[in-house]
Amino acid sequence: MSRKRARISALGCHVPDRVVKNADLEKMVDTTDEWIHSRTGIRERRRAEPGTPTSEIALNASRKALDLAEMRASDIDLIIVATITPDVPFPATACILQDKLGASRAWCFDVSAACSGFIYALTIGAQFIETGAHRKILVVGADVMSAIVDYEERSTCILFGDGAGAVLLEPAEDETGILDFYHETDGWGAPYLNMPAGGSALSTSHETVDQKLHFIRQDGRQIFKYATRKMAEAPQILLARHGLTAADIDLYVAHQANARIIDAAAQRLGVSPEKVVKNIERYGNTTGATIPLALGTALDEGALEKGDLMVLTSVGAGLTVGAMLVRWSGVPWK
Ligand code: ACO
């Protein structure tokens, strides 16, 4: 059986309405707009109303993708949700989303790879299209980061925002689609970025809550260095495999963690600045949603057209590394 290539056939993006500007954070922690913008490139981020489940923003993004594709939810074979802020520890948010969408034929599971979650999920979904097992797959990256951020801790609360992005995967009909992927995991880096409590190693108790161990912890400098290196090296490995260089790509779509990380990684890879997609100024780091939201930004700006060659890349807690080579198939938009 010849393998089919998977293509992204639709994209839907959703961010909550409420905007949290740096000036708002100045009132909550000891920080300034100048510090935040100069160190991260972020001006504002979106924040869902407290108690909003991730499945809800995932639903909004998924409905947009389905509407644009003129596809019924009941046509979907498989739903994969990449998130580190599931509605509940179990069942999977993908199962909850399935019910809300009415995608009754689909089987569903979540992927936990933090900021690399979307690319990991895309890689997994593409395999089922390539083998011919499925023809319609919904891949969602969604996180309500505000649920696990300590708004009294200035080095993390400034970084994160809430958002969701959904794509549909279908068999490619031409030479476009997902061409290849490259992933790495460095489990030794798990302590650098994590949520210490709430799992089997340290179940939730009054003490863990008092010690704020149910919030994100990170070693920002270690993550900064690692992300800068890996979001250049992983695409480099992928491009070399195809006899390509950075000069051959039309667009560099990196996980939006910090504008300085994106710029440094792009420079290291040799990508010229006009090929770099950035929306971190408006959305901050939305974890599983940054890559699809960045694709939406590229489409809004007219920077992405059918046939364009792009590299997607990410680094996240784990530590996880993702890179994907995509020849854009074109999607219905707006
Ligand atoms: N406002 C003002 N001062 C601050 C703030 C703030 N919001 N946050 C930290 N500082 C202070 C620190 O306390 C420190 O003060 P000190 O020197 O008196 O101790 C000083 O600023 C410098 O701190 P650094 O950590 O060295 O600052 P840095 O330039 O590295 O920026 C940052 C910190 C923005 C967290 C950066 O390290 C970073 O972006 N790292 C990547 C982390 C990340 O992206 N995590 C997201 C998940 S992983 C991923 O998406 C890849």
Coordinates of C-alpha atoms and ligand atoms in Angstrom, one line a residue:
M1 CA 0.0 0.0 0.0
S2 CA 1.5 3.3 -1.0
R3 CA 1.7 5.9 1.8
K4 CA -0.4 9.0 1.4
R5 CA 0.9 12.4 2.5
A6 CA -1.1 14.3 5.1
R7 CA -2.1 17.9 4.5
I8 CA -3.5 20.6 6.8
S9 CA -6.8 21.3 5.1
A10 CA -8.3 23.8 7.5
L11 CA -7.3 26.0 10.5
G12 CA -9.3 27.6 13.2
C13 CA -7.9 29.9 15.9
H14 CA -9.5 31.2 19.1
V15 CA -8.3 33.5 21.9
P16 CA -10.4 34.8 24.8
D17 CA -11.7 38.4 24.6
R18 CA -10.2 39.6 27.8
V19 CA -6.8 41.4 27.2
V20 CA -4.2 41.6 30.0
K21 CA -1.7 44.3 29.2
N22 CA 1.7 44.7 30.8
A23 CA 0.3 47.7 32.6
D24 CA -2.2 45.4 34.3
L25 CA 0.6 43.1 35.5
E26 CA 2.4 46.2 36.9
K27 CA -0.5 46.4 39.4
M28 CA -0.1 42.8 40.4
V29 CA 3.7 42.2 40.7
D30 CA 6.9 44.2 40.8
T31 CA 7.5 44.7 37.1
T32 CA 7.3 47.2 34.3
D33 CA 6.1 47.3 30.7
E34 CA 9.6 48.2 29.7
W35 CA 11.2 45.2 31.4
I36 CA 8.6 42.8 30.1
H37 CA 8.8 44.1 26.5
S38 CA 12.5 44.4 26.3
R39 CA 13.1 40.9 27.8
T40 CA 10.3 39.0 26.1
G41 CA 8.7 41.0 23.3
I42 CA 5.3 40.7 25.0
R43 CA 2.9 43.7 25.3
E44 CA -0.3 41.8 26.1
R45 CA -1.9 38.4 26.4
R46 CA -5.4 37.0 26.6
R47 CA -6.9 35.5 29.7
A48 CA -10.0 33.3 29.9
E49 CA -12.6 34.0 32.6
P50 CA -11.6 31.9 35.7
G51 CA -13.1 28.5 35.5
T52 CA -13.1 28.3 31.7
P53 CA -12.2 24.7 30.7
T54 CA -9.6 24.1 28.0
S55 CA -12.2 22.1 26.1
E56 CA -14.3 25.3 25.7
I57 CA -11.6 27.3 23.9
A58 CA -10.6 24.2 22.0
L59 CA -14.3 23.9 20.9
N60 CA -14.3 27.4 19.6
A61 CA -11.2 26.8 17.5
S62 CA -12.4 23.4 16.3
R63 CA -15.8 24.8 15.2
K64 CA -14.0 27.5 13.2
A65 CA -11.9 24.9 11.4
L66 CA -14.9 22.7 10.7
D67 CA -17.0 25.6 9.4
L68 CA -14.2 26.9 7.1
A69 CA -13.7 23.3 5.8
E70 CA -17.5 22.9 5.5
M71 CA -17.0 19.6 7.3
R72 CA -19.4 17.9 9.8
A73 CA -18.1 16.9 13.2
S74 CA -19.5 13.5 12.6
D75 CA -17.1 13.0 9.7
I76 CA -14.0 13.2 12.0
D77 CA -12.2 9.9 12.6
L78 CA -9.8 10.9 15.3
I79 CA -9.3 13.9 17.7
I80 CA -6.0 14.6 19.3
V81 CA -5.7 17.5 21.8
A82 CA -2.3 18.8 22.8
T83 CA -2.5 20.4 26.2
I84 CA -0.9 20.7 29.7
T85 CA -4.0 22.3 31.1
P86 CA -6.6 19.5 30.7
D87 CA -10.1 20.2 32.0
V88 CA -9.4 17.5 34.6
P89 CA -6.5 15.1 35.1
F90 CA -8.7 12.5 33.5
P91 CA -10.6 11.8 31.3
A92 CA -8.7 13.3 28.4
T93 CA -9.8 16.8 27.2
A94 CA -10.1 15.3 23.7
C95 CA -13.0 13.0 25.0
I96 CA -14.8 16.0 26.5
L97 CA -14.2 18.0 23.3
Q98 CA -15.6 15.1 21.2
D99 CA -18.9 15.2 23.2
K100 CA -19.2 19.0 22.9
L101 CA -18.5 18.9 19.2
G102 CA -20.8 15.9 18.5
A103 CA -18.0 14.1 16.8
S104 CA -19.5 10.8 17.7
R105 CA -17.5 8.6 15.3
A106 CA -14.1 9.9 16.5
W107 CA -11.8 8.1 18.9
C108 CA -9.8 10.6 21.1
F109 CA -6.8 11.1 23.3
D110 CA -4.6 13.9 24.6
V111 CA -0.9 14.5 24.1
S112 CA 1.3 15.9 26.9
A113 CA 4.4 17.5 25.4
A114 CA 3.9 21.1 26.6
C115 CA 5.0 23.7 24.1
S116 CA 5.9 20.9 21.6
G117 CA 2.5 19.3 22.0
F118 CA 1.0 20.7 18.8
I119 CA 3.8 19.5 16.6
Y120 CA 4.0 16.1 18.4
A121 CA 0.2 15.8 17.9
L122 CA 0.5 16.8 14.2
T123 CA 3.2 14.2 13.7
I124 CA 1.0 11.5 15.3
G125 CA -2.1 12.5 13.4
A126 CA -0.1 12.5 10.1
Q127 CA 0.8 8.8 10.6
F128 CA -2.8 7.7 10.5
I129 CA -3.4 9.6 7.3
E130 CA -0.2 8.3 5.7
T131 CA -1.0 4.6 6.5
G132 CA -4.5 5.1 5.1
A133 CA -6.1 4.2 8.4
H134 CA -8.0 7.5 8.6
R135 CA -9.1 10.3 6.3
K136 CA -10.2 13.1 8.6
I137 CA -8.3 14.0 11.8
L138 CA -8.8 17.0 14.1
V139 CA -5.6 18.1 15.9
V140 CA -6.0 20.8 18.6
G141 CA -3.4 22.7 20.6
A142 CA -5.1 24.5 23.5
D143 CA -4.1 25.8 26.9
V144 CA -5.7 27.9 29.6
M145 CA -2.3 28.8 31.1
S146 CA -3.9 31.3 33.5
A147 CA -5.2 28.3 35.5
I148 CA -1.7 27.1 36.4
V149 CA 0.2 30.5 36.6
D150 CA 1.0 32.1 39.9
Y151 CA 0.0 35.8 39.5
E152 CA 2.3 36.7 42.4
E153 CA 5.4 35.3 40.7
R154 CA 6.8 37.9 38.3
S155 CA 9.1 35.8 36.2
T156 CA 6.4 33.5 35.0
C157 CA 3.1 35.3 35.1
I158 CA 4.3 37.8 32.5
L159 CA 5.0 35.1 29.9
F160 CA 1.8 33.1 29.5
G161 CA -1.6 33.6 27.8
D162 CA -4.6 31.5 26.9
G163 CA -5.5 30.3 23.4
A164 CA -6.5 27.5 21.1
G165 CA -5.8 26.5 17.5
A166 CA -7.2 23.6 15.6
V167 CA -6.3 22.0 12.3
L168 CA -7.9 19.3 10.1
L169 CA -5.7 16.7 8.6
E170 CA -6.7 15.0 5.3
P171 CA -4.9 13.1 2.6
A172 CA -3.0 15.4 0.2
E173 CA -4.1 15.6 -3.4
D174 CA -0.9 17.0 -4.8
E175 CA 2.8 17.5 -3.9
T176 CA 1.9 19.7 -0.8
G177 CA 1.5 18.6 2.8
I178 CA 3.5 17.4 5.8
L179 CA 6.8 16.4 4.3
D180 CA 8.8 15.2 7.3
F181 CA 9.3 15.6 11.0
Y182 CA 12.1 15.5 13.6
H183 CA 11.7 15.1 17.3
E184 CA 13.9 14.8 20.3
T185 CA 13.3 14.5 24.1
D186 CA 15.8 15.3 26.9
G187 CA 14.2 13.9 30.0
W188 CA 17.1 15.1 32.1
G189 CA 15.6 18.5 31.6
A190 CA 12.3 17.7 33.3
P191 CA 13.2 19.6 36.5
Y192 CA 13.8 22.8 34.6
L193 CA 10.1 23.4 33.7
N194 CA 7.3 21.6 35.5
M195 CA 4.3 21.7 37.8
P196 CA 5.6 19.9 40.9
A197 CA 2.3 18.8 42.6
G198 CA -0.9 17.1 41.6
G199 CA 0.5 13.9 40.2
S200 CA 1.5 10.6 41.7
A201 CA 4.9 11.8 42.9
L202 CA 3.3 14.5 45.0
S203 CA -0.5 14.4 45.2
T204 CA -2.3 17.5 46.1
S205 CA -2.6 18.4 49.8
H206 CA -3.1 21.5 51.9
E207 CA 0.7 21.7 52.1
T208 CA 1.3 21.5 48.4
V209 CA -1.3 24.3 47.9
D210 CA 0.2 26.4 50.7
Q211 CA 3.6 26.0 49.0
K212 CA 2.1 26.9 45.6
L213 CA 3.4 23.6 44.1
H214 CA 0.4 23.5 41.8
F215 CA 1.8 26.3 39.7
I216 CA 4.4 26.4 36.9
R217 CA 8.0 26.3 38.1
Q218 CA 10.9 27.1 35.7
D219 CA 14.5 27.9 35.4
G220 CA 14.1 30.6 32.8
R221 CA 17.8 30.9 31.9
Q222 CA 18.3 27.2 31.2
I223 CA 15.1 27.1 29.1
F224 CA 16.2 30.2 27.2
K225 CA 19.5 28.7 26.3
Y226 CA 18.1 25.3 25.4
A227 CA 15.3 26.7 23.2
T228 CA 17.6 29.1 21.4
R229 CA 19.9 26.2 20.4
K230 CA 17.3 23.5 19.7
M231 CA 14.9 25.6 17.6
A232 CA 17.8 26.1 15.2
E233 CA 19.4 22.6 15.4
A234 CA 16.2 20.6 15.0
P235 CA 15.1 22.4 11.8
Q236 CA 18.7 22.2 10.5
I237 CA 18.7 18.4 10.9
L238 CA 15.4 18.2 9.1
L239 CA 16.5 20.5 6.2
A240 CA 19.8 18.7 5.8
R241 CA 17.9 15.4 5.4
H242 CA 16.2 16.9 2.3
G243 CA 19.3 18.5 0.9
L244 CA 17.9 22.0 1.8
T245 CA 19.2 25.0 3.7
A246 CA 17.5 27.8 5.5
A247 CA 17.6 29.8 2.3
D248 CA 15.1 27.4 0.7
I249 CA 12.3 28.0 3.3
D250 CA 9.7 30.7 2.9
L251 CA 8.5 30.8 6.5
Y252 CA 10.0 30.0 9.9
V253 CA 7.2 29.3 12.4
A254 CA 8.6 28.9 15.9
H255 CA 7.0 28.3 19.2
Q256 CA 6.2 31.8 20.6
A257 CA 7.9 31.7 24.0
N258 CA 10.0 34.9 23.9
A259 CA 10.8 37.2 20.9
R260 CA 14.5 37.1 21.8
I261 CA 14.5 33.2 21.7
I262 CA 12.8 33.2 18.3
D263 CA 15.1 35.9 16.8
A264 CA 18.2 34.2 18.2
A265 CA 17.2 30.7 16.9
A266 CA 16.2 32.1 13.5
Q267 CA 19.6 33.9 13.2
R268 CA 21.5 30.8 14.3
L269 CA 19.6 28.8 11.6
G270 CA 20.3 31.5 9.0
V271 CA 16.7 32.5 8.3
S272 CA 16.3 36.1 7.3
P273 CA 14.0 38.2 9.6
E274 CA 11.2 38.8 7.1
K275 CA 10.6 35.0 7.0
V276 CA 10.0 34.8 10.8
V277 CA 6.4 34.8 12.0
K278 CA 5.8 36.5 15.4
N279 CA 2.7 37.3 17.3
I280 CA 4.1 37.0 20.8
E281 CA 3.6 40.7 21.3
R282 CA -0.2 40.2 21.4
Y283 CA -0.6 36.7 22.8
G284 CA 2.4 35.8 24.9
N285 CA 3.2 32.1 25.3
T286 CA 0.0 30.1 24.8
T287 CA 1.9 26.7 25.1
G288 CA 0.0 24.2 22.9
A289 CA -1.6 26.9 20.8
T290 CA 1.3 29.0 19.7
I291 CA 2.1 27.2 16.4
P292 CA -1.5 27.2 15.0
L293 CA -2.0 30.8 16.2
A294 CA 1.2 31.8 14.4
L295 CA -0.1 30.1 11.3
G296 CA -3.3 32.2 11.6
T297 CA -1.1 35.4 12.0
A298 CA 0.8 34.4 8.8
L299 CA -2.4 34.0 6.9
D300 CA -3.8 37.3 8.3
E301 CA -0.7 39.0 7.1
G302 CA -0.7 37.4 3.7
A303 CA 2.7 35.8 4.4
L304 CA 1.6 32.2 3.7
E305 CA 0.5 31.0 0.3
K306 CA -0.1 27.6 -1.2
G307 CA 3.2 25.9 -2.2
D308 CA 5.2 27.8 0.4
L309 CA 7.8 25.7 2.2
M310 CA 7.9 26.2 5.9
V311 CA 9.5 24.9 9.0
L312 CA 7.6 24.6 12.2
T313 CA 9.7 24.2 15.4
S314 CA 9.2 24.1 19.1
V315 CA 10.8 23.4 22.5
G316 CA 8.8 22.6 25.6
A317 CA 8.7 21.1 29.0
G318 CA 10.1 17.5 29.0
L319 CA 12.3 18.8 27.6
T320 CA 10.6 18.2 24.2
V321 CA 11.8 19.3 20.8
G322 CA 9.8 19.4 17.6
A323 CA 10.4 20.3 14.0
M324 CA 8.3 19.7 10.9
L325 CA 8.8 20.5 7.2
V326 CA 5.6 21.5 5.5
R327 CA 4.7 22.5 2.0
W328 CA 1.6 24.6 2.6
S329 CA -1.5 23.2 0.9
G330 CA -3.6 26.3 1.3
V331 CA -6.7 26.5 3.5
P332 CA -10.0 28.4 3.3
W333 CA -9.5 31.5 5.5
K334 CA -11.8 34.2 6.8
Ligands
ACO1 N1 10.0 42.2 36.0 C1 11.1 42.7 36.5 N2 12.2 42.0 36.9 C2 12.1 40.7 36.7 C3 10.9 40.1 36.2 C4 9.8 40.9 35.9 N3 8.7 40.4 35.4 N4 11.1 38.7 36.2 C5 12.4 38.5 36.6 N5 12.9 39.7 37.0 C6 14.3 39.9 37.5 C7 14.9 38.7 38.2 O1 14.4 38.6 39.5 C8 16.3 39.0 38.2 O2 16.6 39.9 39.2 P1 18.0 39.8 40.1 O3 19.1 39.9 39.1 O4 17.8 40.8 41.1 O5 17.9 38.4 40.6 C9 16.5 39.8 36.9 O6 15.2 40.3 36.5 C10 17.1 39.0 35.7 O7 16.4 37.8 35.7 P2 16.8 36.7 34.6 O8 16.0 35.5 34.9 O9 18.3 36.7 34.3 O10 16.1 37.5 33.3 P3 16.2 37.0 31.8 O11 16.7 38.1 31.0 O12 16.7 35.6 31.7 O13 14.6 36.9 31.5 C11 12.9 35.3 31.3 C12 13.8 36.1 32.3 C13 12.0 36.3 30.6 C14 12.0 34.4 32.1 C15 13.7 34.5 30.3 O14 14.7 33.8 31.0 C16 12.9 33.6 29.5 O15 12.1 34.0 28.7 N6 13.2 32.3 29.6 C17 12.5 31.3 28.9 C18 11.4 30.8 29.7 C19 10.2 30.4 28.9 O16 10.0 30.7 27.8 N7 9.4 29.6 29.5 C20 8.2 29.2 29.0 C21 7.9 27.8 28.8 S1 9.2 27.0 27.9 C22 9.1 27.4 26.4 O17 8.1 27.9 26.0 C23 10.3 27.2 25.5

